[in-house]
Coordinates of C-alpha atoms in Angstrom, one line a residue:
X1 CA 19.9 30.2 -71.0
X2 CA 17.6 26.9 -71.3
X3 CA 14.4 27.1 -70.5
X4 CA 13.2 23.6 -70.2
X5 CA 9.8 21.6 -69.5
X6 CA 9.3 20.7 -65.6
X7 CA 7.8 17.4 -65.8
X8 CA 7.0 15.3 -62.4
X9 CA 8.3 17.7 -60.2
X10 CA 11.8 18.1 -61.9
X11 CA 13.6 19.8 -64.7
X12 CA 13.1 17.8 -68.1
X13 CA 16.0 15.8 -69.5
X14 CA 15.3 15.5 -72.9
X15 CA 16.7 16.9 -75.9
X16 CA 13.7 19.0 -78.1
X17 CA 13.6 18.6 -81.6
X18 CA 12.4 22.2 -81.9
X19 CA 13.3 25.8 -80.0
X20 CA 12.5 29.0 -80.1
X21 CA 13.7 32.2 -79.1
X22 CA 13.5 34.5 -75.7
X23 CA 13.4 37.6 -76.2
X24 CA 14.4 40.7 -74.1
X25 CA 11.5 43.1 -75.4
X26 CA 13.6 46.1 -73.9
X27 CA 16.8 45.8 -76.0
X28 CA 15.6 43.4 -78.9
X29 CA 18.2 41.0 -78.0
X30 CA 17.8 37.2 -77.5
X31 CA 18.2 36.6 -73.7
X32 CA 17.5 32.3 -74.1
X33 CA 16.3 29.4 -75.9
X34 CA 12.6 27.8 -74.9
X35 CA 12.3 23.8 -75.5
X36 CA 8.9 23.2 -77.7
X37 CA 7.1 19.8 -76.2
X38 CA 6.4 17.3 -79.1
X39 CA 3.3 15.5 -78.6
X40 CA 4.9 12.6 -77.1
X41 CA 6.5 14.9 -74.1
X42 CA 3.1 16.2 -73.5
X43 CA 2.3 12.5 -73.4
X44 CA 4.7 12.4 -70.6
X45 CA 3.4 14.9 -68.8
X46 CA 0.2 13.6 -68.1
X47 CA 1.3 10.4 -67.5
X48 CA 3.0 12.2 -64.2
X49 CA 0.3 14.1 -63.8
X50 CA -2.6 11.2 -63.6
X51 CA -0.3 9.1 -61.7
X52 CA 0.0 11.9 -59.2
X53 CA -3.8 12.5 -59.7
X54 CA -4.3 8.8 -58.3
X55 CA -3.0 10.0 -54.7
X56 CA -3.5 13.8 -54.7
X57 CA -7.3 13.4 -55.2
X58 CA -7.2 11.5 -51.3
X59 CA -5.2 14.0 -50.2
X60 CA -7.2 15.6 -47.0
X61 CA -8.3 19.4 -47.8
X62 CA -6.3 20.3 -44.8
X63 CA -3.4 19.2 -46.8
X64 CA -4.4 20.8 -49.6
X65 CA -5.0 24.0 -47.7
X66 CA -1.4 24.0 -46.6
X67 CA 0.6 23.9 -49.3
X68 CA -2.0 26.4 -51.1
X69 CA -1.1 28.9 -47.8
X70 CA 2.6 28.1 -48.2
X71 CA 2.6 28.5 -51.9
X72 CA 0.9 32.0 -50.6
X73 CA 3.8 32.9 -48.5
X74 CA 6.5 32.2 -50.9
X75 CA 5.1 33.4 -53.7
X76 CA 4.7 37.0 -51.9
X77 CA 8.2 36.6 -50.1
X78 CA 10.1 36.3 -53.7
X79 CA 7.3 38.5 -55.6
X80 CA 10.3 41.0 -56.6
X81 CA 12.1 38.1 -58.3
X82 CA 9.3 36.8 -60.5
X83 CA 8.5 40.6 -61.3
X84 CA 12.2 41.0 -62.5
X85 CA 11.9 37.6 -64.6
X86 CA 8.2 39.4 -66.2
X87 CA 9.4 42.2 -67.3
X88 CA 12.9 40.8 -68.7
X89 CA 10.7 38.6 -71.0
X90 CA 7.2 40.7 -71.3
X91 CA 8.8 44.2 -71.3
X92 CA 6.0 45.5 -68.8
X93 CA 7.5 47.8 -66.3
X94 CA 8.6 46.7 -62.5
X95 CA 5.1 48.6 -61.1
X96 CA 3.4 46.5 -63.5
X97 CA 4.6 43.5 -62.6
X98 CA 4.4 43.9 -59.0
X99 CA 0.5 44.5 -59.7
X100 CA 0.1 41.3 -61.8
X101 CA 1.5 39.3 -58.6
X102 CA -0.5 40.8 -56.3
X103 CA -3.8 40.0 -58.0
X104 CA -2.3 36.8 -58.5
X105 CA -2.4 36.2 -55.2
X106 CA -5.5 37.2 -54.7
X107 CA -6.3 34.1 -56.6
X108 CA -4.2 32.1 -54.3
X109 CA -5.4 32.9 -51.0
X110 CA -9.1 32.2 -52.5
X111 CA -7.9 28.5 -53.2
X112 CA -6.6 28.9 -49.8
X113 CA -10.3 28.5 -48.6
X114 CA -10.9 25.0 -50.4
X115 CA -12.2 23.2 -47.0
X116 CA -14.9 26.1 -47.0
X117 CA -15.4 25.8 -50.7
X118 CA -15.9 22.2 -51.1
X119 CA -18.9 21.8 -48.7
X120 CA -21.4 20.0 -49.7
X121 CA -25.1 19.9 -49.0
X122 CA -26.8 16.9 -46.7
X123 CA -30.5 16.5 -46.3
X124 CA -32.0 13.9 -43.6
X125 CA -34.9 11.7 -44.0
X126 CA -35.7 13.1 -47.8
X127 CA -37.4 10.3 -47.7
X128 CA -38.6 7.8 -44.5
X129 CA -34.8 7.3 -43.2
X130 CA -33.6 8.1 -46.5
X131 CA -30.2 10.5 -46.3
X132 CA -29.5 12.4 -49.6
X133 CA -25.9 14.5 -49.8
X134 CA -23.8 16.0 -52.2
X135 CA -20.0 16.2 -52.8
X136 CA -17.6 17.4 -55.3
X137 CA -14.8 15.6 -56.5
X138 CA -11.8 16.3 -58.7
X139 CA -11.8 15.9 -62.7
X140 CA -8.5 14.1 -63.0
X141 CA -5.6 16.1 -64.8
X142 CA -6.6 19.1 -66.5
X143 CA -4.5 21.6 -69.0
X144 CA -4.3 25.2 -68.9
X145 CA -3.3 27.6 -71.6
X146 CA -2.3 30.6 -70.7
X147 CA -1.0 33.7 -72.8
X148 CA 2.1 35.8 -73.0
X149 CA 0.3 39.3 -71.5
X150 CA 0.0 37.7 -67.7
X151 CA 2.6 35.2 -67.5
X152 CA 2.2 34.6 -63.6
X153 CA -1.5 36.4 -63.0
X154 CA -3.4 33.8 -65.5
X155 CA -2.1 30.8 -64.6
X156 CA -2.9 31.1 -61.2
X157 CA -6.0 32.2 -61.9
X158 CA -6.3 28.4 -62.3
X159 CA -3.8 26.5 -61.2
X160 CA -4.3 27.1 -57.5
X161 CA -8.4 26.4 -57.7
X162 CA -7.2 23.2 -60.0
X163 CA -4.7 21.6 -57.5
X164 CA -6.9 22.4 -54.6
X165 CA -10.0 21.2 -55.4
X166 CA -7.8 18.0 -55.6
X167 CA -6.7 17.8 -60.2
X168 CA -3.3 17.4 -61.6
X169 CA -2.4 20.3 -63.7
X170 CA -0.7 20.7 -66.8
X171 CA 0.6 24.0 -67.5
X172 CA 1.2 25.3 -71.4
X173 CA 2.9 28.7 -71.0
X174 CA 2.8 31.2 -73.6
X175 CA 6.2 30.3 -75.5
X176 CA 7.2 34.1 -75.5
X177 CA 8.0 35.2 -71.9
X178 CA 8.0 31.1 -70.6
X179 CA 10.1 31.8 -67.1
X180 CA 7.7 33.2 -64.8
X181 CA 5.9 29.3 -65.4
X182 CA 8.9 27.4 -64.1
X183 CA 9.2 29.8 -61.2
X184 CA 5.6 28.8 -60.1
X185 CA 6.2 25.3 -60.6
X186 CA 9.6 25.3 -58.7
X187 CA 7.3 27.5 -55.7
X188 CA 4.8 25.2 -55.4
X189 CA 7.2 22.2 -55.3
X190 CA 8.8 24.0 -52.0
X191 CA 5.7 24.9 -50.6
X192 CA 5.0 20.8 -50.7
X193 CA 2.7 20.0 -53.3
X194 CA 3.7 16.0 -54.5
X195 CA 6.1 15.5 -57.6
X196 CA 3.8 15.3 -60.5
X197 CA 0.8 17.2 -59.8
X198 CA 1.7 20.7 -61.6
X199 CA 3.9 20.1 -64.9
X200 CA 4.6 22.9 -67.2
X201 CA 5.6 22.1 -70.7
X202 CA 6.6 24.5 -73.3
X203 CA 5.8 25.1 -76.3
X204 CA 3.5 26.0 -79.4
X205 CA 0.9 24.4 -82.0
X206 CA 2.0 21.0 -81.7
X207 CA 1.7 20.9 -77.7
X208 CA -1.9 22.7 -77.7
X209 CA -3.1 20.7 -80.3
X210 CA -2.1 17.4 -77.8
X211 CA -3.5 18.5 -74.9
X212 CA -7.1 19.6 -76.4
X213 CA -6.9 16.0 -78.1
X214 CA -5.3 13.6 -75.2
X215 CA -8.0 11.3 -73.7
X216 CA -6.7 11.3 -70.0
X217 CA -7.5 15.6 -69.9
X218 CA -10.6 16.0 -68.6
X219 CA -11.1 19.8 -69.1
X220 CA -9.2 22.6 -70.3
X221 CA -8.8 26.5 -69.2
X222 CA -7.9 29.0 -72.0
X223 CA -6.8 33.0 -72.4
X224 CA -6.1 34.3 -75.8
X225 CA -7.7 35.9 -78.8
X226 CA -11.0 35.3 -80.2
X227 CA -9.9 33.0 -83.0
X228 CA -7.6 31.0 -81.0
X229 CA -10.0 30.6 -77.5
X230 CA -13.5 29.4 -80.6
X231 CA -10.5 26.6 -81.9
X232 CA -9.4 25.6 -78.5
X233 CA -13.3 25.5 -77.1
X234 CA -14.4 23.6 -80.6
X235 CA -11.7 20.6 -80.9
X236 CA -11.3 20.3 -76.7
X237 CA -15.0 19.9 -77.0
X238 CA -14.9 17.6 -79.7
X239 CA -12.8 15.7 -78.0
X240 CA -15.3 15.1 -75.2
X241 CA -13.4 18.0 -72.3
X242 CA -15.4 20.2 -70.3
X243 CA -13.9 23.6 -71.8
X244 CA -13.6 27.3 -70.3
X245 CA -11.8 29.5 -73.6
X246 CA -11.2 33.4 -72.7
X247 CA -11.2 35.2 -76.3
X248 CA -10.4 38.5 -76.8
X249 CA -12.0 42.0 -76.2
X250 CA -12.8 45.7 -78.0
X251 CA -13.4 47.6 -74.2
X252 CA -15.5 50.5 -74.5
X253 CA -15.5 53.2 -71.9
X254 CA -18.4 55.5 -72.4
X255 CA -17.8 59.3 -70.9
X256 CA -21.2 61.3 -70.5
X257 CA -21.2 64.8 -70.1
X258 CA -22.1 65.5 -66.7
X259 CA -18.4 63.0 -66.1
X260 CA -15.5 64.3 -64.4
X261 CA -13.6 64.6 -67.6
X262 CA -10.2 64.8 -65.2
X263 CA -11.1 61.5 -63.5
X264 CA -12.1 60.1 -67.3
X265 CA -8.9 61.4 -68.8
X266 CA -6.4 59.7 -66.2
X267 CA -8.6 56.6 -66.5
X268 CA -8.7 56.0 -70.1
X269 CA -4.7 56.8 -70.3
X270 CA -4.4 54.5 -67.2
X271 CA -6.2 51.8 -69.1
X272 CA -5.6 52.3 -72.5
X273 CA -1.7 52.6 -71.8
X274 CA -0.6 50.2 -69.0
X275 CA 1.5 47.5 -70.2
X276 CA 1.9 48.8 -73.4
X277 CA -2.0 48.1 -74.3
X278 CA -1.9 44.4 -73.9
X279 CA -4.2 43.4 -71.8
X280 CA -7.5 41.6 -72.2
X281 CA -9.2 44.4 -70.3
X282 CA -7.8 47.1 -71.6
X283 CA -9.7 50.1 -73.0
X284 CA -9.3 50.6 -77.0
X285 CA -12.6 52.5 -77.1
X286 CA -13.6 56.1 -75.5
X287 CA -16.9 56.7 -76.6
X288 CA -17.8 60.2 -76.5
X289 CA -20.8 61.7 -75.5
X290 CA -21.7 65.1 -77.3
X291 CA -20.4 67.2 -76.1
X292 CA -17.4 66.7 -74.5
X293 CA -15.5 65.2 -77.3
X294 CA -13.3 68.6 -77.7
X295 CA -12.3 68.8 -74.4
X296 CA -12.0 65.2 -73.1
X297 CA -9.5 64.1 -76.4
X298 CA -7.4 67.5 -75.1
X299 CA -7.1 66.4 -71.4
X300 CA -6.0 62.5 -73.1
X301 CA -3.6 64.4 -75.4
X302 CA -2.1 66.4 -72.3
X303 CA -1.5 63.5 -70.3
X304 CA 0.0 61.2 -72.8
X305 CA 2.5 64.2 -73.6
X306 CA 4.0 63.8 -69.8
X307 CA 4.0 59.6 -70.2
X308 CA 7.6 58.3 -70.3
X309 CA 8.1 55.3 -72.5
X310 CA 11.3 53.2 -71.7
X311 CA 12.9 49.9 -70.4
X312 CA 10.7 48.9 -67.5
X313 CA 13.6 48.1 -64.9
X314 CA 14.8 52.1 -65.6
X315 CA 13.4 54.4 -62.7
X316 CA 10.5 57.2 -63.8
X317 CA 9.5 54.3 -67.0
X318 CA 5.8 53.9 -67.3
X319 CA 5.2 52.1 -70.7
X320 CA 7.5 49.0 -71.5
X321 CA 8.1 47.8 -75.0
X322 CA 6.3 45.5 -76.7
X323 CA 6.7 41.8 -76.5
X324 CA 8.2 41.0 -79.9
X325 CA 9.1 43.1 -82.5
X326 CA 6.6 41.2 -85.3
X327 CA 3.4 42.3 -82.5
X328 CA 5.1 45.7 -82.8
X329 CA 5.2 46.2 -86.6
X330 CA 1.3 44.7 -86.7
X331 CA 0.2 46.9 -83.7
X332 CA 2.4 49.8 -85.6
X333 CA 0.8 49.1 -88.9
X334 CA -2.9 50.2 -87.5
X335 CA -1.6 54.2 -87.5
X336 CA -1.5 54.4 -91.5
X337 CA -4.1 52.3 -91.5
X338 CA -6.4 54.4 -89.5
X339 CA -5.2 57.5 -90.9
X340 CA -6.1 56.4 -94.4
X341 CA -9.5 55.3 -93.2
X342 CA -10.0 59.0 -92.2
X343 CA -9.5 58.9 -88.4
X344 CA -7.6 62.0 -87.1
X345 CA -4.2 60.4 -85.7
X346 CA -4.2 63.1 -82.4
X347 CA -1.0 61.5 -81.2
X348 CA 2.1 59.4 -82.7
X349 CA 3.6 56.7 -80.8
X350 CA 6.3 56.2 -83.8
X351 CA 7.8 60.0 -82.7
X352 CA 7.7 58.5 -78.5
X353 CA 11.3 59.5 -77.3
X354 CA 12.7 56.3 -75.6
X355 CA 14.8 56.0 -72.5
X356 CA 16.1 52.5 -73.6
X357 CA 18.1 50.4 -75.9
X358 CA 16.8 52.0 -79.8
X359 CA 16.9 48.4 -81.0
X360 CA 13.9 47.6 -78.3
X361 CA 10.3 46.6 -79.7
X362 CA 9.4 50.0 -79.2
X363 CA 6.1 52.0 -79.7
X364 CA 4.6 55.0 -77.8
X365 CA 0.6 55.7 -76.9
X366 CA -1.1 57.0 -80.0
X367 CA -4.3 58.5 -79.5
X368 CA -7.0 58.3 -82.8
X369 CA -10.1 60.8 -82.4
X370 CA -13.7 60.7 -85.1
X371 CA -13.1 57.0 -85.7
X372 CA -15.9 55.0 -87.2
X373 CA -17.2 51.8 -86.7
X374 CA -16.3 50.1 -89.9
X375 CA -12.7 51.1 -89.4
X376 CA -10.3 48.3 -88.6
X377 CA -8.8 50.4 -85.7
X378 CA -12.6 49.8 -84.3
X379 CA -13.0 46.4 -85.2
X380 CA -9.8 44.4 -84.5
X381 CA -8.9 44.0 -81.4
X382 CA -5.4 45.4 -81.6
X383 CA -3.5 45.0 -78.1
X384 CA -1.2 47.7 -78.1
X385 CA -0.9 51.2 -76.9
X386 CA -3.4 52.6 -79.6
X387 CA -6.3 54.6 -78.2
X388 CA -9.4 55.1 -80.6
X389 CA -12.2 57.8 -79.6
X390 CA -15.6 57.6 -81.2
X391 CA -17.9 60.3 -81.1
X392 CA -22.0 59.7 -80.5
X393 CA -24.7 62.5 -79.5
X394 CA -26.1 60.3 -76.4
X395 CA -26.6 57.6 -74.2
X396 CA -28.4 55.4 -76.1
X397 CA -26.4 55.9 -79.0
X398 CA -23.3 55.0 -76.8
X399 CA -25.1 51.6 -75.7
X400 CA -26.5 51.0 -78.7
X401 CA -22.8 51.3 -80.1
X402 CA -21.4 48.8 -77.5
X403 CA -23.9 46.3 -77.4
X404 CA -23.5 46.1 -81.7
X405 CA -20.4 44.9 -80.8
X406 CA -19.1 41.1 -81.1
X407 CA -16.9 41.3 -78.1
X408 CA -18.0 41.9 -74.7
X409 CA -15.6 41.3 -72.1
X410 CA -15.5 44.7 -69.8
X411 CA -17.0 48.3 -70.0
X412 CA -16.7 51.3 -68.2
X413 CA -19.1 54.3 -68.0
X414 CA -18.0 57.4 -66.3
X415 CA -20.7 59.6 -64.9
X416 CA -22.0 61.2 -61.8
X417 CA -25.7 60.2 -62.4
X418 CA -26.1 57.3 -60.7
X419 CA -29.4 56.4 -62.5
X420 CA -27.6 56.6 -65.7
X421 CA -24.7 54.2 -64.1
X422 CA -27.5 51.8 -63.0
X423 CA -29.3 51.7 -66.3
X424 CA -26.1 50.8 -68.2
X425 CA -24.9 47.8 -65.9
X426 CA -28.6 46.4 -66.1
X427 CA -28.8 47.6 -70.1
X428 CA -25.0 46.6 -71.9
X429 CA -24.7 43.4 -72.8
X430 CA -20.5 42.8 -71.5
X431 CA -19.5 40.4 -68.8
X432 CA -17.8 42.9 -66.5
X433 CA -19.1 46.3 -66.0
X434 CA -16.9 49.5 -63.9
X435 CA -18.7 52.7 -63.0
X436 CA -16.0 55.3 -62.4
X437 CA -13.5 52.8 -63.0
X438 CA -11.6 51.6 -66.1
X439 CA -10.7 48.1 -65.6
X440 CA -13.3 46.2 -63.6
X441 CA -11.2 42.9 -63.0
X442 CA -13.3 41.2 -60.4
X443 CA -11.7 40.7 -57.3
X444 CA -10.8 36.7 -56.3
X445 CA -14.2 36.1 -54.6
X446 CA -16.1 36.7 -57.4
X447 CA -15.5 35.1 -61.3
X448 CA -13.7 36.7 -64.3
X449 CA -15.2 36.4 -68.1
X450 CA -16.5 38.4 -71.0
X451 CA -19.9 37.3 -73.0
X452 CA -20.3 37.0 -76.5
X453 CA -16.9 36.9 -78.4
X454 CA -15.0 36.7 -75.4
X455 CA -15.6 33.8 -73.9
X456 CA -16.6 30.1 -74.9
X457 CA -17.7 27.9 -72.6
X458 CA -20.1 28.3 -69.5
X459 CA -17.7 28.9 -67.0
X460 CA -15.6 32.1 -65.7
X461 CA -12.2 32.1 -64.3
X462 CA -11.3 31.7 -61.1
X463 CA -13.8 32.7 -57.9
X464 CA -16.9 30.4 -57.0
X465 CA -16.6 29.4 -61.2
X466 CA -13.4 27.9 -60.7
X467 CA -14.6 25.6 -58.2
X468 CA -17.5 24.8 -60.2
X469 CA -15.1 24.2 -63.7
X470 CA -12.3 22.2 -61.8
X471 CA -14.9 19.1 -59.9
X472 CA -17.7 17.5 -60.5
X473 CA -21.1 16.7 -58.1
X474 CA -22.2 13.5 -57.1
X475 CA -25.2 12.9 -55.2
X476 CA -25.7 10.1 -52.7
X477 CA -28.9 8.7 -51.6
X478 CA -28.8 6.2 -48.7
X479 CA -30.4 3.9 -46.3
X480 CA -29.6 2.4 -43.3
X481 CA -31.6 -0.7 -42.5
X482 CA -33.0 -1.1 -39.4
X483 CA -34.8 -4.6 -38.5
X484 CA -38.2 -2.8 -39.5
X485 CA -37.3 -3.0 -43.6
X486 CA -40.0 -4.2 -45.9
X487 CA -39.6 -6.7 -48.5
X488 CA -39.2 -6.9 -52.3
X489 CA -41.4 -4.2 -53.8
X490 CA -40.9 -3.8 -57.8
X491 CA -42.6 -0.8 -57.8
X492 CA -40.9 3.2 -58.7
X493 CA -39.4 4.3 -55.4
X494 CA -41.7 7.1 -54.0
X495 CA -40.7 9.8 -51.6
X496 CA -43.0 9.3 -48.5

């Protein structure tokens, strides 16, 4: 199978001077080859996207609406068949996948209100029949980065606000699962959206590095890790773009003693485990509060021991693979490391029986208990199924312990002291904040991001944000004249 560029509105024709592999995490086996965009295909691609841009941005938000509500339909009529095309190329299991869609269209039916969302603001007489207003207009073509973890979720986290709010989009998939892109573009396409206004290339380096440098790309919306998301906020910058980069994340979720440790346990399995650990969102950290430690890592340990590992299209399979076997042996690599750094290694994920192919990318929830700070199981982000628990004798110890850290995407506490709960949302210094619950992804209405580490750039992803990110405001102050107008007066306007 080729997996090609979709440039225009139809399937590229090119020949690529470079490839790269597809993999089927599940069985380890190559299942296509991905074209990689040199700089001059990216090059094409915005060409088709500005011309687009040049009638798109007229388009009425009526129009705009419609295709965003039957991009809505489709997409959730053929939701199975992009969840079967995720995990084939991510490894996450069916469930999974189903989830990721249905948050993504979350995001979509928010776009859906653009004609709401685009109001603007009119005063009369600001000054002596003087009219002031406001609107918001479209960038021009912006690119979009998106990573291999959410192959449909984060794109259309901002795509659909993109295209709505009247932009041309250019789409740069994660190279390692890059289907689940050209199903989007080929959806939107039906649902009516003109040739050349969403283009997906594929690719790696070379095609970032063009689209954070090319002078027609207004802005640019990133998810990845830290390093990557300061690199792609620094040179986009540079290059004079209006920038939103998503980095990476070290989620803590803090467990006090007066928690329902049942409720804690199946949260921080929930979280720490789903999709094999990568996610953005994703809790790596249970901080302890003495002195439940004992009995909290015992309930974890219990309920990892019933998890079943496998290929995700297999009934009963919780836990996919891994998305490539070189992210397997660097996520696998952390266990000796932690264990010679003196963490106690609870739980194994090398001895994980697997229901699945045995040349899969495979690795099974470990579980580390009296991890330290300084260890690199605490301070790299690792994005896998490894689950680290630090141990601190009380609350303040547990913020003081999450606010020292560089990342701060999302936290969790779990308590049933709801002054405790409200003095840690007011008191942590993270960008997204669950009491009782383990992943607090905001829901479409309201804006994704982390602080610190986690995100460069002042904008969050999707919600009222995403409007904000994807135009621009201009202000118009106007006068009718009326046979009573004055004559030339050189002096500074005043407001009277």
């Amino acid at each position: 199978m080729r997996i090609t560029h979709r440039i225009g509105g139809k399937a590229w024709t090119g020949i690529a001077q470079r490839t790269g592999d597809v993999y089927d995490p599940a069985t380890g086996q190559v299942g296509g080859q991905v074209d990689f965009a040199s700089a001059s295909d990216v090059d094409e691609a915005v060409t088709a996207a500005r011309e687009a841009f040049s009638r798109w941005r007229h388009a009425s938000l009526t129009q705009r609406a419609n295709v965003m509500f039957a991009f809505r339909e489709l997409l959730n009529a053929r939701k199975s068949d992009l969840a079967e095309i995720i995990t084939a190329e991510h490894g996450k299991v069916l469930s999974d996948a189903a989830g990721e869609i249905q948050r993504a269209l979350e995001a979509v039916e928010f776009a859906c209100g653009i004609p709401q969302l685009l109001k603007g603001g009119f005063s009369e007489n600001a000054s002596t029949k003087v009219d002031v207003y406001s609107i918001q207009q479209p960038l021009g073509v912006v690119g979009v980065i998106s990573p291999f973890n959410f192959p449909a979720m984060v794109p259309l986290w901002f795509v659909p606000n993109a295209i709505a709010c009247g932009n041309a989009v250019v789409l740069k998939p994660s190279e390692k699962d890059p289907s689940a892109a050209n199903f989007l573009a080929e959806l939107l396409a039906e649902a009516g959206l003109p040739d050349g206004v969403f283009n997906v290339v594929h690719g790696d380096k070379e095609a970032v590095d063009r689209i954070l440098e090319h002078p027609e790309v207004k802005a640019v919306s990133f998810v990845g890790s830290t390093p990557i998301a300061r690199y792609v906020y620094e040179t986009a910058t540079r290059n004079g773009k209006r920038v939103q980069a998503l980095g990476g994340a070290k989620n803590h979720m803090v467990v006090l003693p007066d928690a329902d440790l049942d409720l804690a346990a199946d949260a921080a399995v929930s979280a720490g485990f789903g999709s094999a650990g990568e996610r953005c969102m994703a809790i790596s950290v249970v901080v302890a509060v003495d002195p439940v430690g004992d009995e909290l890592v015992g309930k974890i340990s219990e309920r990892i021991a019933g998890l079943q590992v496998g290929d995700g299209r297999r009934p009963g399979c919780e836990m996919g693979p891994l998305v490539t076997g070189a992210h397997r042996d660097r996520v696998r690599s952390y266990l000796d490391a932690g264990r010679s750094a003196g963490a106690k290694l609870v739980v194994d994920g090398r001895g994980q029986s697997i229901d699945g192919d045995d040349a899969g990318f495979w690795l099974g929830p470990t579980l580390f208990d009296h991890v330290d700070v300084d260890m690199s199981i605490y301070t790299d982000e690792i994005f896998g199924p490894v689950l680290s628990v630090v141990r601190v004798p009380s609350y303040d110890a547990a913020v003081d312990l999450v606010n020292a850290n560089p990342y701060g995407n999302g936290t969790a506490i779990f308590t049933n002291d709801g002054g405790a709960a409200r003095r840690y949302q007011n008191e942590i210094e993270v960008g997204m904040v669950g009491v009782n619950v383990a992943i607090p992804v905001p829901v479409s209405y309201y804006s994704f991001g982390g602080w610190k580490d986690s995100l460069f750039g002042d904008s969050h992803a999707y919600g009222p944000h995403g409007v904000h990110f994807f135009t621009r405001a201009k202000v118009v102050t106007s006068r009718w004249l009326d046979p009573s107008h004055g004559g030339v007066n050189l002096g500074f306007p005043q407001n009277s």
